[in-house]
Each structure stands twice: as C-alpha cells, then as structure tokens.
Amino acid sequence: MSPRRAERMGIPGELHATGRRQSMADARFAGTAQMWLDMYDASSLRGIIHQRRLSIALSLIDSVTVPGEARALDVGCGPGVMAIPLARRGARVVGVDRVGPMLDLARSGVSSAGVGDRVELVMADASELPFSDGAFDLVVGLGLLMWLPSPSQGASEMARVLEPGGFLLVNASNRWRLTFVLDPMETALLAPAKRSIKRLLRRAHLMEPTGRLESGKHSGREFRALIRSVGLEPVASRTFGFGPFTLFRFRVFPDRAAAAVDRWLQRMADRNVPILRSLGAQQVILAHKPGAAPTSHAGDASNVISRRGFRARPL
Ligand SMILES: C[S@@+](CC[C@H](N)C(=O)[O-])C[C@H]1O[C@@H](n2cnc3c(N)ncnc32)[C@H](O)[C@@H]1O
C-alpha cells in the first residue's frame, strides 16, 4: 500500500511505515533463515564477524554470575545459535522470534544438540513480549534492535521482563563504524544533510517512508543512553567487526584480504587502542538491572553460568 493510500484510509504515516518495515524484515528473514544458520559455519568475512559476535556475547555472559538453572530469554533467537550454548551452560531458555522458518531451524537445532528439554521456542514480537515482569535472569537480543521499528520499545520490553539483579546483553549497529567514517557515501558526518533531504522528499510523496530496512544505528553514547533510559546500567561493552571496507559503497578488498585486515583491526581494538576501539561495525553491551541479586532457582552450583567476574572494561 502506498503512503498516500494509507493516509486516505486513515492509517497514520508512521504506523504504516512501521508495519511495512516489519513485514519486509519478516519476509527477508523467512527467505534467508537457512543462509543465516549456514553463516555460522562460513569462512566469509560476514561469517567471521557473526561468529565473533556470538563468541564475544558468550564471553561477556560467562563473565557474570547468573544463578543455576537461570531463566534466560533469547529475543529474535533466529536459528537458535545462542539458545543452544545457553542451554548447555545449564540455563532454561525461552527463544522468541516472529519468523516461522527461523523457529523451525531453532527447533531442529536444539533437538540435534540434545537440549530440547531445556529450550522452549515461542512465536512472538519483541515489541510486546508475552511474559510477566521480572520473568528472566538473563535476556539476550543479538542482531535484533536494528530491525525493530522502535528499538527503544524493544529495549524497554527486554528490561521489563528482566528480574532486578539480572543482566541484559544486546548489540547495536555503530553509527561511527570505520566504513561509515571512511566512505563518503556512508559517512555519518553527512547524515543530518541526508536526513533533511529525505524528509523533504517524503513530504512531497516522492519517497516511501522507509528507505532502508535496518532502522537504527547508534553511537556508543546513544546506545548507552538507550540502555539507561530503560532503567538498566551498562557494565561492559565491546565493539567488533571492521569490514567490509568500501569506497563509494564498492568493496575495496576481496573477501580474504578484507578478513585479514578485519582480524588485524580487531586485535588492535581488543588491545584497547584509542579511537580504533570505538570504530567496530557493531557494539555489544552487557547491562545490569539494579536491585536484588537474582535468587538461585535450582541451587545447583554446576549449573551456574559463570563465577569469574568482569574482564571487560567497566563503562
Ligand atoms: C539478524 S537475525 C539474528 C538472529 C540471532 N539472534 C543471531 O544472533 O544469529 C534477527 C532475528 O530477529 C528476528 N526479529 C526481527 N524482528 C523481530 C521482532 N519484532 N520480534 C521478534 N523477532 C524479530 C528475525 O526474525 C531474526 O530471526
């Protein structure tokens, strides 16, 4: 439906754009579910960066104490790549996704991994989670916020279902990623000018309200502010992923060379080299919900996700 037709039918422009964007994202994920799962075994740059994302996320989760038989929620769980390792660590996991083919892959993945009895999969929307307040000790949203029509509504829902004392782990696309800084077509420095032009084109009905599917990019400060705005306290963060490297949106290196440059830049960022440590394509934040420490639900110490304490840089 065109924006003009939606307006004539009394559907507010924003709502129309929101619904349209979500259904486009759903269609994209339904059509690429198997490719998404395969990426976790691929040696492409994209595969390497997503495998790194998963391992950084797990190492941050492993750095905090979550009770035995932790109740964990994986929002936008996709094919279950996070749900499986969480279940293997002893957590009882609920995976939520809007897209049937993703949930089907997750179902067969958890069953082949032998953790089917610890993982429940639910079709639901991240903006309206069907769980009561404080139902989980750990909430994860990997690769999720940037696809939501309202990242703040998604963050607020994840914070609501988190028990005081619990942890949230989420990531966002970095507005100041290296490629965006170097590529004149992508640079965030021109973003305000581009936004104004788009606004004018939309007002004149010369452009559809949602040009791109991904909704949000955040600077580190904006991402931390978003997390604080839902009542959580960021305690650790990492940026990661530097490629692909583009100029005027064309890739300047073949995949293998880009992967080597990406690895080198990641090593520098991991050593906390100033500036570089903030230029990763994505940022992941571990945040804490103030309040009592979550109580153990089974009391079995062998199920404790980890007791190691933070290694990541406190914020
Ligand atoms: C980029 S994939 C990430 C999948 C998985 N978390 C991972 O790290 O591999 C995003 C996932 O979020 C799901 N998703 C997008 N919008 C959603 C929404 N509003 N509610 C629930 N899931 C959503 C998609 O269907 C997709 O499975």
mmCIF file of C-alpha atoms and ligand atoms in Angstrom:
data_model
loop_
_atom_site.group_PDB
_atom_site.id
_atom_site.type_symbol
_atom_site.label_atom_id
_atom_site.label_comp_id
_atom_site.label_asym_id
_atom_site.label_seq_id
_atom_site.Cartn_x
_atom_site.Cartn_y
_atom_site.Cartn_z
ATOM 1 C CA MET A 1 0.000 0.000 0.000
ATOM 2 C CA SER A 2 1.389 3.413 -0.911
ATOM 3 C CA PRO A 3 1.826 6.038 1.839
ATOM 4 C CA ARG A 4 -0.803 8.228 0.112
ATOM 5 C CA ARG A 5 -3.380 5.396 0.098
ATOM 6 C CA ALA A 6 -2.625 4.605 3.758
ATOM 7 C CA GLU A 7 -3.166 8.267 4.613
ATOM 8 C CA ARG A 8 -6.532 8.280 2.752
ATOM 9 C CA MET A 9 -7.594 5.178 4.732
ATOM 10 C CA GLY A 10 -6.816 6.981 7.991
ATOM 11 C CA ILE A 11 -3.683 4.930 8.812
ATOM 12 C CA PRO A 12 -1.146 7.325 10.319
ATOM 13 C CA GLY A 13 2.013 7.579 8.201
ATOM 14 C CA GLU A 14 4.280 6.354 10.972
ATOM 15 C CA LEU A 15 2.169 3.299 11.742
ATOM 16 C CA HIS A 16 2.023 2.408 8.060
ATOM 17 C CA ALA A 17 5.799 2.738 7.751
ATOM 18 C CA THR A 18 6.333 0.688 10.914
ATOM 19 C CA GLY A 19 4.117 -2.212 9.803
ATOM 20 C CA ARG A 20 5.606 -2.163 6.331
ATOM 21 C CA ARG A 21 9.162 -2.199 7.594
ATOM 22 C CA GLN A 22 8.463 -5.098 9.959
ATOM 23 C CA SER A 23 6.790 -7.181 7.258
ATOM 24 C CA MET A 24 9.711 -6.540 4.902
ATOM 25 C CA ALA A 25 12.133 -7.653 7.636
ATOM 26 C CA ASP A 26 9.990 -10.762 8.313
ATOM 27 C CA ALA A 27 9.983 -11.671 4.617
ATOM 28 C CA ARG A 28 13.726 -11.201 4.389
ATOM 29 C CA PHE A 29 14.435 -13.411 7.428
ATOM 30 C CA ALA A 30 11.912 -16.058 6.339
ATOM 31 C CA GLY A 31 13.626 -16.283 2.955
ATOM 32 C CA THR A 32 17.172 -16.361 4.326
ATOM 33 C CA ALA A 33 16.792 -18.465 7.500
ATOM 34 C CA GLN A 34 18.955 -21.356 6.277
ATOM 35 C CA MET A 35 21.588 -18.958 4.907
ATOM 36 C CA TRP A 36 21.639 -17.234 8.276
ATOM 37 C CA LEU A 37 22.340 -20.513 10.042
ATOM 38 C CA ASP A 38 24.978 -21.554 7.458
ATOM 39 C CA MET A 39 26.799 -18.267 8.027
ATOM 40 C CA TYR A 40 27.847 -19.549 11.457
ATOM 41 C CA ASP A 41 29.981 -22.192 9.682
ATOM 42 C CA ALA A 42 31.170 -19.981 6.828
ATOM 43 C CA SER A 43 34.683 -18.622 6.365
ATOM 44 C CA SER A 44 33.458 -15.441 4.619
ATOM 45 C CA LEU A 45 34.102 -12.082 6.268
ATOM 46 C CA ARG A 46 30.418 -11.854 7.170
ATOM 47 C CA GLY A 47 30.574 -15.324 8.720
ATOM 48 C CA ILE A 48 33.738 -14.499 10.667
ATOM 49 C CA ILE A 49 32.197 -11.314 12.093
ATOM 50 C CA HIS A 50 28.981 -13.051 13.167
ATOM 51 C CA GLN A 51 30.888 -15.959 14.726
ATOM 52 C CA ARG A 52 32.972 -13.376 16.588
ATOM 53 C CA ARG A 53 29.790 -11.634 17.739
ATOM 54 C CA LEU A 54 28.480 -14.861 19.217
ATOM 55 C CA SER A 55 31.725 -15.658 20.984
ATOM 56 C CA ILE A 56 32.070 -12.102 22.407
ATOM 57 C CA ALA A 57 28.477 -12.296 23.642
ATOM 58 C CA LEU A 58 29.091 -15.645 25.322
ATOM 59 C CA SER A 59 32.330 -14.456 26.906
ATOM 60 C CA LEU A 60 30.505 -11.424 28.379
ATOM 61 C CA ILE A 61 27.751 -13.684 29.694
ATOM 62 C CA ASP A 62 30.401 -16.032 31.108
ATOM 63 C CA SER A 63 31.940 -13.101 32.948
ATOM 64 C CA VAL A 64 28.965 -12.596 35.257
ATOM 65 C CA THR A 65 27.268 -14.733 37.812
ATOM 66 C CA VAL A 66 23.832 -15.899 36.799
ATOM 67 C CA PRO A 67 22.084 -18.410 39.055
ATOM 68 C CA GLY A 68 21.965 -22.133 38.414
ATOM 69 C CA GLU A 69 19.022 -23.065 36.189
ATOM 70 C CA ALA A 70 18.998 -19.411 35.129
ATOM 71 C CA ARG A 71 15.876 -18.400 33.261
ATOM 72 C CA ALA A 72 17.215 -16.986 30.022
ATOM 73 C CA LEU A 73 15.297 -15.285 27.216
ATOM 74 C CA ASP A 74 16.760 -15.003 23.713
ATOM 75 C CA VAL A 75 14.756 -12.394 21.803
ATOM 76 C CA GLY A 76 14.994 -12.628 18.000
ATOM 77 C CA CYS A 77 16.569 -16.033 18.554
ATOM 78 C CA GLY A 78 16.770 -16.846 14.834
ATOM 79 C CA PRO A 79 18.011 -20.419 14.274
ATOM 80 C CA GLY A 80 18.961 -20.846 17.939
ATOM 81 C CA VAL A 81 22.710 -20.233 17.814
ATOM 82 C CA MET A 82 22.654 -18.524 21.221
ATOM 83 C CA ALA A 83 19.875 -20.607 22.790
ATOM 84 C CA ILE A 84 21.900 -23.835 22.378
ATOM 85 C CA PRO A 85 25.091 -22.722 24.214
ATOM 86 C CA LEU A 86 22.979 -21.090 26.945
ATOM 87 C CA ALA A 87 21.086 -24.341 27.466
ATOM 88 C CA ARG A 88 24.406 -26.240 27.505
ATOM 89 C CA ARG A 89 25.520 -23.933 30.318
ATOM 90 C CA GLY A 90 22.536 -25.135 32.328
ATOM 91 C CA ALA A 91 20.066 -22.315 31.682
ATOM 92 C CA ARG A 92 16.395 -22.865 30.959
ATOM 93 C CA VAL A 93 15.968 -20.917 27.741
ATOM 94 C CA VAL A 94 12.991 -19.378 26.020
ATOM 95 C CA GLY A 95 13.694 -18.347 22.416
ATOM 96 C CA VAL A 96 11.355 -15.837 20.804
ATOM 97 C CA ASP A 97 11.108 -14.925 17.133
ATOM 98 C CA ARG A 98 8.442 -13.601 14.753
ATOM 99 C CA VAL A 99 9.538 -15.724 11.823
ATOM 100 C CA GLY A 100 8.347 -19.353 11.460
ATOM 101 C CA PRO A 101 11.266 -20.700 9.366
ATOM 102 C CA MET A 102 13.742 -19.341 11.926
ATOM 103 C CA LEU A 103 11.865 -21.079 14.752
ATOM 104 C CA ASP A 104 11.735 -24.333 12.715
ATOM 105 C CA LEU A 105 15.530 -24.271 12.346
ATOM 106 C CA ALA A 106 15.929 -23.471 16.042
ATOM 107 C CA ARG A 107 13.661 -26.418 16.912
ATOM 108 C CA SER A 108 15.691 -28.884 14.886
ATOM 109 C CA GLY A 109 18.977 -27.336 16.135
ATOM 110 C CA VAL A 110 18.102 -27.680 19.822
ATOM 111 C CA SER A 111 16.867 -31.204 19.289
ATOM 112 C CA SER A 112 20.073 -32.287 17.456
ATOM 113 C CA ALA A 113 22.118 -30.609 20.190
ATOM 114 C CA GLY A 114 20.260 -32.697 22.787
ATOM 115 C CA VAL A 115 18.953 -29.666 24.700
ATOM 116 C CA GLY A 116 15.348 -29.804 23.523
ATOM 117 C CA ASP A 117 14.138 -30.307 27.108
ATOM 118 C CA ARG A 118 15.780 -27.028 28.240
ATOM 119 C CA VAL A 119 14.642 -24.789 25.369
ATOM 120 C CA GLU A 120 11.146 -23.539 24.651
ATOM 121 C CA LEU A 121 10.514 -21.716 21.370
ATOM 122 C CA VAL A 122 7.756 -19.152 21.100
ATOM 123 C CA MET A 123 6.485 -17.109 18.170
ATOM 124 C CA ALA A 124 6.084 -13.569 19.465
ATOM 125 C CA ASP A 125 7.040 -9.963 18.828
ATOM 126 C CA ALA A 126 9.945 -8.319 20.606
ATOM 127 C CA SER A 127 7.913 -5.132 20.992
ATOM 128 C CA GLU A 128 5.250 -6.929 23.035
ATOM 129 C CA LEU A 129 6.799 -9.853 24.887
ATOM 130 C CA PRO A 130 4.210 -12.290 26.273
ATOM 131 C CA PHE A 131 5.960 -12.674 29.664
ATOM 132 C CA SER A 132 5.393 -11.172 33.077
ATOM 133 C CA ASP A 133 7.650 -8.520 34.619
ATOM 134 C CA GLY A 134 10.908 -9.909 36.003
ATOM 135 C CA ALA A 135 10.406 -13.371 34.489
ATOM 136 C CA PHE A 136 14.073 -13.829 33.449
ATOM 137 C CA ASP A 137 17.556 -13.607 34.988
ATOM 138 C CA LEU A 138 19.259 -13.087 31.644
ATOM 139 C CA VAL A 139 17.865 -11.527 28.472
ATOM 140 C CA VAL A 140 19.741 -11.575 25.174
ATOM 141 C CA GLY A 141 18.913 -9.685 21.983
ATOM 142 C CA LEU A 142 21.622 -10.281 19.383
ATOM 143 C CA GLY A 143 21.179 -8.735 15.958
ATOM 144 C CA LEU A 144 17.726 -7.568 16.974
ATOM 145 C CA LEU A 145 17.439 -3.881 17.869
ATOM 146 C CA MET A 146 18.431 -2.632 14.410
ATOM 147 C CA TRP A 147 15.496 -4.494 12.848
ATOM 148 C CA LEU A 148 12.827 -3.222 15.202
ATOM 149 C CA PRO A 149 10.553 -0.351 14.165
ATOM 150 C CA SER A 150 11.198 1.089 17.628
ATOM 151 C CA PRO A 151 14.493 -0.026 19.216
ATOM 152 C CA SER A 152 13.548 1.798 22.424
ATOM 153 C CA GLN A 153 10.244 -0.113 22.713
ATOM 154 C CA GLY A 154 12.187 -3.381 22.216
ATOM 155 C CA ALA A 155 14.774 -2.387 24.841
ATOM 156 C CA SER A 156 12.027 -1.378 27.232
ATOM 157 C CA GLU A 157 10.281 -4.749 26.858
ATOM 158 C CA MET A 158 13.535 -6.640 27.431
ATOM 159 C CA ALA A 159 14.196 -4.550 30.559
ATOM 160 C CA ARG A 160 10.661 -5.153 31.845
ATOM 161 C CA VAL A 161 10.906 -8.940 31.708
ATOM 162 C CA LEU A 162 14.316 -8.893 33.390
ATOM 163 C CA GLU A 163 14.396 -9.564 37.117
ATOM 164 C CA PRO A 164 16.115 -6.923 39.293
ATOM 165 C CA GLY A 165 19.731 -8.053 39.616
ATOM 166 C CA GLY A 166 19.602 -9.724 36.197
ATOM 167 C CA PHE A 167 21.592 -8.969 33.037
ATOM 168 C CA LEU A 168 20.744 -7.875 29.524
ATOM 169 C CA LEU A 169 23.063 -8.453 26.596
ATOM 170 C CA VAL A 170 22.254 -6.543 23.386
ATOM 171 C CA ASN A 171 24.063 -5.180 20.387
ATOM 172 C CA ALA A 172 23.544 -2.271 18.021
ATOM 173 C CA SER A 173 24.965 -1.092 14.721
ATOM 174 C CA ASN A 174 27.639 1.509 15.303
ATOM 175 C CA ARG A 175 26.923 4.862 13.676
ATOM 176 C CA TRP A 176 30.665 5.577 13.799
ATOM 177 C CA ARG A 177 31.933 2.314 12.293
ATOM 178 C CA LEU A 178 35.172 2.583 10.344
ATOM 179 C CA THR A 179 33.486 2.112 6.966
ATOM 180 C CA PHE A 180 30.962 4.831 7.695
ATOM 181 C CA VAL A 181 33.752 7.173 8.677
ATOM 182 C CA LEU A 182 35.919 6.476 5.603
ATOM 183 C CA ASP A 183 33.342 6.041 2.852
ATOM 184 C CA PRO A 184 31.997 9.403 1.603
ATOM 185 C CA MET A 185 28.696 7.692 0.635
ATOM 186 C CA GLU A 186 28.199 6.329 4.139
ATOM 187 C CA THR A 187 29.816 8.844 6.412
ATOM 188 C CA ALA A 188 27.823 9.808 9.470
ATOM 189 C CA LEU A 189 29.130 13.360 9.026
ATOM 190 C CA LEU A 190 26.710 13.819 6.116
ATOM 191 C CA ALA A 191 23.836 12.032 7.868
ATOM 192 C CA PRO A 192 21.978 15.209 9.003
ATOM 193 C CA ALA A 193 22.036 16.610 5.433
ATOM 194 C CA LYS A 194 20.846 13.269 4.013
ATOM 195 C CA ARG A 195 18.057 13.097 6.617
ATOM 196 C CA SER A 196 16.801 16.600 5.729
ATOM 197 C CA ILE A 197 16.708 15.794 2.012
ATOM 198 C CA LYS A 198 14.830 12.528 2.692
ATOM 199 C CA ARG A 199 12.327 14.353 4.908
ATOM 200 C CA LEU A 200 11.591 16.841 2.119
ATOM 201 C CA LEU A 201 11.213 14.045 -0.451
ATOM 202 C CA ARG A 202 8.838 12.158 1.838
ATOM 203 C CA ARG A 203 6.724 15.242 2.467
ATOM 204 C CA ALA A 204 6.412 15.695 -1.271
ATOM 205 C CA HIS A 205 5.443 11.984 -1.504
ATOM 206 C CA LEU A 206 8.431 11.420 -3.781
ATOM 207 C CA MET A 207 9.917 8.796 -1.488
ATOM 208 C CA GLU A 208 8.490 5.895 0.535
ATOM 209 C CA PRO A 209 8.731 6.454 4.292
ATOM 210 C CA THR A 210 11.152 3.569 4.844
ATOM 211 C CA GLY A 211 14.092 3.648 2.509
ATOM 212 C CA ARG A 212 16.182 1.055 4.377
ATOM 213 C CA LEU A 213 15.148 -1.977 6.315
ATOM 214 C CA GLU A 214 17.553 -1.543 9.200
ATOM 215 C CA SER A 215 16.145 1.121 11.467
ATOM 216 C CA GLY A 216 18.765 2.208 13.862
ATOM 217 C CA LYS A 217 22.414 2.986 14.133
ATOM 218 C CA HIS A 218 23.687 4.309 17.418
ATOM 219 C CA SER A 219 26.869 5.981 18.546
ATOM 220 C CA GLY A 220 28.353 4.433 21.697
ATOM 221 C CA ARG A 221 26.923 7.278 23.759
ATOM 222 C CA GLU A 222 23.446 6.962 22.204
ATOM 223 C CA PHE A 223 23.432 3.207 22.764
ATOM 224 C CA ARG A 224 24.382 3.589 26.440
ATOM 225 C CA ALA A 225 21.732 6.336 26.811
ATOM 226 C CA LEU A 226 19.132 3.996 25.288
ATOM 227 C CA ILE A 227 20.045 1.279 27.783
ATOM 228 C CA ARG A 228 19.927 3.738 30.707
ATOM 229 C CA SER A 229 16.593 5.136 29.530
ATOM 230 C CA VAL A 230 15.004 1.731 30.235
ATOM 231 C CA GLY A 231 16.405 1.634 33.767
ATOM 232 C CA LEU A 232 19.481 -0.550 33.179
ATOM 233 C CA GLU A 233 23.125 0.166 33.942
ATOM 234 C CA PRO A 234 25.694 -0.713 31.253
ATOM 235 C CA VAL A 235 28.589 -2.590 32.863
ATOM 236 C CA ALA A 236 30.690 -3.751 29.921
ATOM 237 C CA SER A 237 30.910 -3.131 26.206
ATOM 238 C CA ARG A 238 32.882 -4.218 23.145
ATOM 239 C CA THR A 239 32.969 -3.136 19.538
ATOM 240 C CA PHE A 240 33.769 -5.627 16.842
ATOM 241 C CA GLY A 241 33.771 -6.186 13.080
ATOM 242 C CA PHE A 242 35.597 -3.706 10.867
ATOM 243 C CA GLY A 243 34.938 -4.887 7.318
ATOM 244 C CA PRO A 244 33.721 -4.869 4.648
ATOM 245 C CA PHE A 245 35.829 -1.907 3.601
ATOM 246 C CA THR A 246 34.119 0.215 0.975
ATOM 247 C CA LEU A 247 34.621 3.364 -1.042
ATOM 248 C CA PHE A 248 31.510 4.851 -2.609
ATOM 249 C CA ARG A 249 29.839 1.614 -1.444
ATOM 250 C CA PHE A 250 32.175 -0.573 -3.549
ATOM 251 C CA ARG A 251 34.345 -3.106 -1.740
ATOM 252 C CA VAL A 252 37.997 -2.151 -1.908
ATOM 253 C CA PHE A 253 39.407 -5.579 -0.887
ATOM 254 C CA PRO A 254 38.448 -9.109 -1.897
ATOM 255 C CA ASP A 255 36.859 -11.093 0.951
ATOM 256 C CA ARG A 256 40.057 -12.881 2.066
ATOM 257 C CA ALA A 257 42.143 -9.726 2.241
ATOM 258 C CA ALA A 258 39.275 -7.902 3.958
ATOM 259 C CA ALA A 259 39.106 -10.715 6.541
ATOM 260 C CA ALA A 260 42.844 -10.352 7.239
ATOM 261 C CA VAL A 261 42.568 -6.556 7.660
ATOM 262 C CA ASP A 262 39.485 -7.042 9.809
ATOM 263 C CA ARG A 263 41.324 -9.519 12.075
ATOM 264 C CA TRP A 264 44.245 -7.139 12.489
ATOM 265 C CA LEU A 265 41.975 -4.194 13.349
ATOM 266 C CA GLN A 266 40.032 -6.369 15.799
ATOM 267 C CA ARG A 267 43.270 -7.308 17.576
ATOM 268 C CA MET A 268 44.078 -3.596 17.929
ATOM 269 C CA ALA A 269 40.589 -2.831 19.229
ATOM 270 C CA ASP A 270 40.831 -5.722 21.706
ATOM 271 C CA ARG A 271 44.079 -4.206 22.979
ATOM 272 C CA ASN A 272 42.061 -1.087 23.660
ATOM 273 C CA VAL A 273 43.886 1.082 21.105
ATOM 274 C CA PRO A 274 42.243 4.533 21.367
ATOM 275 C CA ILE A 275 39.892 5.517 18.516
ATOM 276 C CA LEU A 276 40.084 2.039 16.915
ATOM 277 C CA ARG A 277 38.363 0.515 19.943
ATOM 278 C CA SER A 278 35.290 2.630 19.096
ATOM 279 C CA LEU A 279 35.143 2.021 15.335
ATOM 280 C CA GLY A 280 33.821 -1.544 15.118
ATOM 281 C CA ALA A 281 30.747 -2.110 12.939
ATOM 282 C CA GLN A 282 28.728 -3.252 15.919
ATOM 283 C CA GLN A 283 28.778 -2.689 19.630
ATOM 284 C CA VAL A 284 27.611 -5.092 22.259
ATOM 285 C CA ILE A 285 26.620 -4.016 25.752
ATOM 286 C CA LEU A 286 26.141 -6.036 28.891
ATOM 287 C CA ALA A 287 23.808 -4.179 31.262
ATOM 288 C CA HIS A 288 22.617 -4.838 34.777
ATOM 289 C CA LYS A 289 19.162 -4.235 36.220
ATOM 290 C CA PRO A 290 19.645 -2.601 39.604
ATOM 291 C CA GLY A 291 18.086 -4.413 42.526
ATOM 292 C CA ALA A 292 18.474 -7.617 44.449
ATOM 293 C CA ALA A 293 20.728 -10.303 43.003
ATOM 294 C CA PRO A 294 18.571 -12.967 41.401
ATOM 295 C CA THR A 295 17.948 -15.915 43.642
ATOM 296 C CA SER A 296 19.044 -19.377 42.568
ATOM 297 C CA HIS A 297 16.172 -21.286 41.047
ATOM 298 C CA ALA A 298 17.577 -24.777 41.416
ATOM 299 C CA GLY A 299 20.514 -24.196 43.688
ATOM 300 C CA ASP A 300 22.753 -26.492 41.657
ATOM 301 C CA ALA A 301 26.198 -24.898 41.552
ATOM 302 C CA SER A 302 27.168 -26.926 38.493
ATOM 303 C CA ASN A 303 24.545 -25.039 36.560
ATOM 304 C CA VAL A 304 25.925 -21.615 37.390
ATOM 305 C CA ILE A 305 26.717 -19.958 34.080
ATOM 306 C CA SER A 306 29.945 -18.488 35.443
ATOM 307 C CA ARG A 307 31.527 -17.003 38.536
ATOM 308 C CA ARG A 308 34.565 -15.358 37.011
ATOM 309 C CA GLY A 309 33.846 -11.639 37.413
ATOM 310 C CA PHE A 310 34.268 -8.942 34.781
ATOM 311 C CA ARG A 311 37.208 -8.768 32.457
ATOM 312 C CA ALA A 312 35.571 -6.263 30.160
ATOM 313 C CA ARG A 313 36.168 -2.529 30.529
ATOM 314 C CA PRO A 314 33.634 -1.062 33.015
ATOM 315 C CA LEU A 315 31.701 1.826 31.459
HETATM 316 C C1 LIG B 1 19.805 -10.719 12.473
HETATM 317 S S1 LIG B 1 18.814 -12.062 12.985
HETATM 318 C C2 LIG B 1 19.661 -12.566 14.474
HETATM 319 C C3 LIG B 1 19.334 -13.965 14.872
HETATM 320 C C4 LIG B 1 20.106 -14.474 16.088
HETATM 321 N N1 LIG B 1 19.805 -13.699 17.270
HETATM 322 C C5 LIG B 1 21.599 -14.458 15.836
HETATM 323 O O1 LIG B 1 22.318 -13.747 16.553
HETATM 324 O O2 LIG B 1 22.050 -15.157 14.922
HETATM 325 C C6 LIG B 1 17.419 -11.175 13.656
HETATM 326 C C7 LIG B 1 16.305 -12.066 14.137
HETATM 327 O O3 LIG B 1 15.345 -11.243 14.795
HETATM 328 C C8 LIG B 1 14.054 -11.635 14.379
HETATM 329 N N2 LIG B 1 13.160 -10.476 14.531
HETATM 330 C C9 LIG B 1 13.137 -9.337 13.796
HETATM 331 N N3 LIG B 1 12.180 -8.510 14.241
HETATM 332 C C10 LIG B 1 11.592 -9.143 15.292
HETATM 333 C C11 LIG B 1 10.532 -8.791 16.180
HETATM 334 N N4 LIG B 1 9.882 -7.632 16.072
HETATM 335 N N5 LIG B 1 10.186 -9.675 17.141
HETATM 336 C C12 LIG B 1 10.836 -10.870 17.260
HETATM 337 N N6 LIG B 1 11.841 -11.247 16.446
HETATM 338 C C13 LIG B 1 12.217 -10.400 15.469
HETATM 339 C C14 LIG B 1 14.238 -12.073 12.953
HETATM 340 O O4 LIG B 1 13.184 -12.908 12.517
HETATM 341 C C15 LIG B 1 15.578 -12.786 13.014
HETATM 342 O O5 LIG B 1 15.435 -14.138 13.337
#
